[in-house]
């Protein structure tokens, strides 16, 4: 069954009004017709089963048949601070992070960042990738994409439980750090940050400032990962440790 993100502004107590781009997709791409069903989520945690009663290339709307209040979100809210990298690699990183369950993505400008701040059109493309990944992976919230910020600012605003994978870290593995966090927490839900560097990684000075801000450097193991995959690996390890992955 097809699934779409629809803004809460387009959802009333009994009806859903689809925006023009999704109306066009329903009509032209999926060949949907009156009487067909689809799923809609509003990005705030609620999902709806909708019976279409009008579909054409410019507009579509339907009746809400069922309201589904079933969260598929992790107990740990992950904030991914991803240094800007080549656009196609950044897109891969955010797509897979959303599929995994990351709550918010913050593009970061660090000392070794080689790529420019994204244009408005590029930023819009990233938002669309996040939306499509959330639709596909059955997320019930729409992860936020923040405007790019400098690393110093990101380090100072990050959740109190945050890690920064670093290839030069030899004493603390991610497994050990996560087990220690797990022993200390009392909350059912909590926030956690992941800092991922650009191609070439973070500088020694940046790591020192991270430690000053109580961010914990961790090793991801003996192998070196690409900038676009390191965050995915770290997020997977966190979600596994805190029981979100059914493996």
Short mmCIF file of C-alpha atoms in Angstrom, two decimals:
data_model
loop_
_atom_site.label_atom_id
_atom_site.label_comp_id
_atom_site.label_asym_id
_atom_site.label_seq_id
_atom_site.Cartn_x
_atom_site.Cartn_y
_atom_site.Cartn_z
CA UNK A 1 0.00 0.00 0.00
CA UNK A 2 1.34 3.42 -0.95
CA UNK A 3 2.33 5.69 1.92
CA UNK A 4 2.75 9.47 1.97
CA UNK A 5 3.76 12.27 4.29
CA UNK A 6 1.01 14.90 4.46
CA UNK A 7 1.28 18.07 6.51
CA UNK A 8 -1.13 18.24 9.48
CA UNK A 9 -2.52 21.40 7.83
CA UNK A 10 -4.02 19.16 5.12
CA UNK A 11 -5.65 16.75 7.56
CA UNK A 12 -8.98 17.35 9.29
CA UNK A 13 -10.93 15.08 11.63
CA UNK A 14 -12.34 13.08 8.74
CA UNK A 15 -10.59 14.07 5.49
CA UNK A 16 -7.17 14.36 3.89
CA UNK A 17 -6.47 16.83 1.10
CA UNK A 18 -3.42 15.81 -0.93
CA UNK A 19 -1.09 18.52 -2.29
CA UNK A 20 -0.77 18.83 -6.05
CA UNK A 21 2.53 16.95 -6.39
CA UNK A 22 1.19 13.90 -4.54
CA UNK A 23 -2.15 14.14 -6.36
CA UNK A 24 -0.21 13.98 -9.62
CA UNK A 25 1.80 11.01 -8.33
CA UNK A 26 -1.34 9.15 -7.26
CA UNK A 27 -3.04 9.73 -10.60
CA UNK A 28 -0.21 9.50 -13.14
CA UNK A 29 2.36 7.23 -11.49
CA UNK A 30 0.33 4.87 -9.30
CA UNK A 31 -2.87 4.98 -11.40
CA UNK A 32 -4.92 5.31 -8.22
CA UNK A 33 -8.66 5.70 -8.51
CA UNK A 34 -11.71 6.32 -6.35
CA UNK A 35 -12.11 3.58 -3.76
CA UNK A 36 -8.40 2.80 -3.46
CA UNK A 37 -6.69 2.96 -0.09
CA UNK A 38 -3.41 4.52 0.97
CA UNK A 39 -1.58 5.33 4.18
CA UNK A 40 -0.78 8.85 5.32
CA UNK A 41 1.41 10.03 8.20
CA UNK A 42 1.53 13.58 9.50
CA UNK A 43 5.11 13.65 10.78
CA UNK A 44 4.07 14.10 14.40
CA UNK A 45 3.47 10.43 15.26
CA UNK A 46 0.02 9.69 13.80
CA UNK A 47 -0.78 7.55 10.77
CA UNK A 48 -4.07 7.31 8.86
CA UNK A 49 -5.71 4.77 6.58
CA UNK A 50 -7.38 6.79 3.83
CA UNK A 51 -10.03 5.81 1.28
CA UNK A 52 -9.64 7.94 -1.85
CA UNK A 53 -12.86 9.50 -3.12
CA UNK A 54 -11.46 11.84 -5.75
CA UNK A 55 -8.26 11.55 -7.77
CA UNK A 56 -7.06 13.54 -10.76
CA UNK A 57 -3.78 15.08 -11.88
CA UNK A 58 -4.34 18.35 -10.02
CA UNK A 59 -6.14 17.32 -6.84
CA UNK A 60 -6.97 14.33 -4.69
CA UNK A 61 -8.69 13.86 -1.38
CA UNK A 62 -10.02 11.02 0.70
CA UNK A 63 -11.84 9.99 3.85
CA UNK A 64 -10.02 8.88 6.98
CA UNK A 65 -11.06 5.29 7.68
CA UNK A 66 -8.77 4.58 10.61
CA UNK A 67 -6.39 6.51 12.85
CA UNK A 68 -3.31 4.49 13.74
CA UNK A 69 -1.42 5.51 16.87
CA UNK A 70 1.50 3.11 16.77
CA UNK A 71 4.99 4.51 17.15
CA UNK A 72 7.89 2.97 15.26
CA UNK A 73 10.36 5.48 16.67
CA UNK A 74 13.42 4.50 18.71
CA UNK A 75 13.51 5.24 22.44
CA UNK A 76 16.80 7.05 21.87
CA UNK A 77 16.49 10.23 19.80
CA UNK A 78 19.56 10.37 17.59
CA UNK A 79 20.95 13.70 16.40
CA UNK A 80 23.36 13.22 13.49
CA UNK A 81 25.90 16.02 13.13
CA UNK A 82 27.27 15.19 9.69
CA UNK A 83 30.10 17.27 8.24
CA UNK A 84 29.38 18.45 4.71
CA UNK A 85 30.78 16.10 2.08
CA UNK A 86 30.25 15.60 -1.65
CA UNK A 87 26.54 15.99 -2.35
CA UNK A 88 25.75 12.46 -3.55
CA UNK A 89 27.55 10.99 -0.54
CA UNK A 90 25.77 13.35 1.84
CA UNK A 91 22.46 12.30 0.29
CA UNK A 92 23.31 8.64 0.87
CA UNK A 93 24.19 9.35 4.50
CA UNK A 94 20.94 11.17 5.26
CA UNK A 95 18.76 8.67 3.39
CA UNK A 96 20.11 5.66 5.26
CA UNK A 97 20.15 7.51 8.58
CA UNK A 98 16.46 8.31 8.23
CA UNK A 99 15.69 4.69 7.35
CA UNK A 100 17.51 3.61 10.52
CA UNK A 101 15.65 6.00 12.80
CA UNK A 102 17.71 9.19 13.20
CA UNK A 103 15.60 11.99 14.69
CA UNK A 104 17.41 15.08 13.37
CA UNK A 105 20.19 15.79 10.87
CA UNK A 106 22.50 18.78 11.25
CA UNK A 107 24.95 19.58 8.42
CA UNK A 108 28.23 20.73 9.96
CA UNK A 109 31.05 22.93 8.68
CA UNK A 110 34.39 21.78 10.09
CA UNK A 111 38.04 22.69 9.59
CA UNK A 112 38.53 20.25 6.71
CA UNK A 113 35.15 20.70 5.04
CA UNK A 114 35.75 21.14 1.31
CA UNK A 115 32.20 21.59 0.07
CA UNK A 116 30.11 24.75 -0.02
CA UNK A 117 26.98 25.47 1.94
CA UNK A 118 24.12 23.96 -0.10
CA UNK A 119 21.98 26.14 -2.34
CA UNK A 120 18.26 26.47 -1.64
CA UNK A 121 17.50 23.95 -4.40
CA UNK A 122 20.02 21.47 -3.01
CA UNK A 123 18.62 21.86 0.50
CA UNK A 124 15.11 21.25 -0.87
CA UNK A 125 16.37 18.10 -2.57
CA UNK A 126 17.74 16.87 0.77
CA UNK A 127 14.38 17.53 2.42
CA UNK A 128 12.68 15.47 -0.31
CA UNK A 129 15.13 12.61 0.24
CA UNK A 130 14.32 12.66 3.95
CA UNK A 131 10.58 12.67 3.25
CA UNK A 132 10.79 9.78 0.78
CA UNK A 133 13.01 7.75 3.13
CA UNK A 134 10.55 8.33 5.99
CA UNK A 135 7.65 7.23 3.78
CA UNK A 136 9.47 4.09 2.65
CA UNK A 137 10.71 3.04 6.09
CA UNK A 138 7.35 3.61 7.80
CA UNK A 139 8.60 6.32 10.11
CA UNK A 140 5.85 8.04 12.08
CA UNK A 141 7.74 11.30 12.51
CA UNK A 142 9.45 13.34 9.81
CA UNK A 143 13.10 13.83 10.79
CA UNK A 144 14.20 17.46 10.84
CA UNK A 145 16.94 18.85 8.60
CA UNK A 146 18.67 21.84 10.14
CA UNK A 147 20.55 24.59 8.34
CA UNK A 148 24.34 24.09 8.31
CA UNK A 149 26.22 25.28 11.41
CA UNK A 150 29.87 25.52 12.43
CA UNK A 151 31.33 22.59 14.35
CA UNK A 152 32.09 24.72 17.43
CA UNK A 153 28.43 25.70 17.70
CA UNK A 154 27.31 22.12 17.14
CA UNK A 155 29.59 20.79 19.88
CA UNK A 156 28.21 23.29 22.36
CA UNK A 157 24.53 22.62 21.60
CA UNK A 158 24.62 18.83 21.31
CA UNK A 159 22.86 16.43 23.71
CA UNK A 160 24.78 15.71 26.91
CA UNK A 161 25.27 12.12 25.74
CA UNK A 162 27.18 12.45 22.48
CA UNK A 163 29.96 10.55 20.75
CA UNK A 164 32.49 11.50 18.12
CA UNK A 165 33.97 8.55 16.20
CA UNK A 166 37.66 9.23 15.59
CA UNK A 167 40.17 7.05 13.80
CA UNK A 168 42.94 7.93 16.29
CA UNK A 169 40.98 6.83 19.38
CA UNK A 170 42.60 3.71 20.83
CA UNK A 171 41.29 3.44 24.39
CA UNK A 172 37.49 3.61 24.08
CA UNK A 173 35.51 1.44 21.70
CA UNK A 174 31.91 2.32 20.88
CA UNK A 175 30.64 -0.88 22.53
CA UNK A 176 32.24 -0.01 25.88
CA UNK A 177 31.02 3.59 25.79
CA UNK A 178 27.45 2.59 24.95
CA UNK A 179 27.37 -0.04 27.70
CA UNK A 180 28.50 2.60 30.21
CA UNK A 181 25.77 4.99 29.03
CA UNK A 182 23.22 2.19 29.28
CA UNK A 183 24.16 1.55 32.90
CA UNK A 184 23.81 5.24 33.81
CA UNK A 185 20.46 6.14 32.24
CA UNK A 186 17.19 6.10 34.13
CA UNK A 187 14.94 7.66 31.48
CA UNK A 188 12.74 5.67 29.10
CA UNK A 189 13.70 8.04 26.30
CA UNK A 190 16.78 10.21 25.90
CA UNK A 191 18.75 12.21 23.33
CA UNK A 192 22.13 11.27 21.90
CA UNK A 193 24.40 13.00 19.38
CA UNK A 194 26.72 11.50 16.76
CA UNK A 195 29.47 13.67 15.24
CA UNK A 196 30.84 12.56 11.87
CA UNK A 197 33.76 14.32 10.23
CA UNK A 198 34.43 15.19 6.59
CA UNK A 199 36.81 13.42 4.23
CA UNK A 200 40.09 13.54 6.14
CA UNK A 201 38.34 13.46 9.51
CA UNK A 202 38.41 15.90 12.39
CA UNK A 203 41.59 17.70 13.40
CA UNK A 204 43.30 17.17 16.75
CA UNK A 205 42.19 20.66 17.80
CA UNK A 206 38.55 19.84 16.99
CA UNK A 207 38.70 16.62 19.00
CA UNK A 208 40.16 18.51 21.96
CA UNK A 209 37.31 21.04 21.80
CA UNK A 210 34.83 18.15 21.60
CA UNK A 211 36.30 16.61 24.75
CA UNK A 212 36.17 20.05 26.44
CA UNK A 213 32.42 20.03 25.68
CA UNK A 214 32.08 16.53 27.17
CA UNK A 215 31.71 14.75 23.81
CA UNK A 216 33.22 11.26 24.02
CA UNK A 217 35.66 10.17 21.28
CA UNK A 218 35.12 6.52 20.32
CA UNK A 219 36.65 3.95 18.02
CA UNK A 220 34.46 2.13 15.51
CA UNK A 221 37.00 -0.67 15.23
CA UNK A 222 40.22 -1.42 13.35
CA UNK A 223 38.96 -0.38 9.92
CA UNK A 224 38.52 3.13 8.51
CA UNK A 225 35.07 4.01 7.17
CA UNK A 226 33.97 6.57 4.62
CA UNK A 227 32.45 9.80 5.85
CA UNK A 228 29.06 8.78 4.44
CA UNK A 229 29.00 5.37 6.16
CA UNK A 230 30.52 6.13 9.58
CA UNK A 231 27.34 7.75 10.88
CA UNK A 232 25.22 4.84 9.69
CA UNK A 233 27.50 2.38 11.47
CA UNK A 234 27.49 4.42 14.69
CA UNK A 235 23.69 4.80 14.61
CA UNK A 236 23.26 1.07 14.01
CA UNK A 237 25.50 0.26 16.99
CA UNK A 238 23.54 2.62 19.24
CA UNK A 239 20.13 1.32 18.20
CA UNK A 240 21.28 -2.27 18.57
CA UNK A 241 22.68 -1.66 22.05
CA UNK A 242 19.47 0.00 23.21
CA UNK A 243 17.23 -2.75 21.85
CA UNK A 244 15.69 -1.02 18.84
CA UNK A 245 16.87 -3.46 16.17
CA UNK A 246 15.08 -6.81 16.16
CA UNK A 247 18.17 -8.97 15.68
#
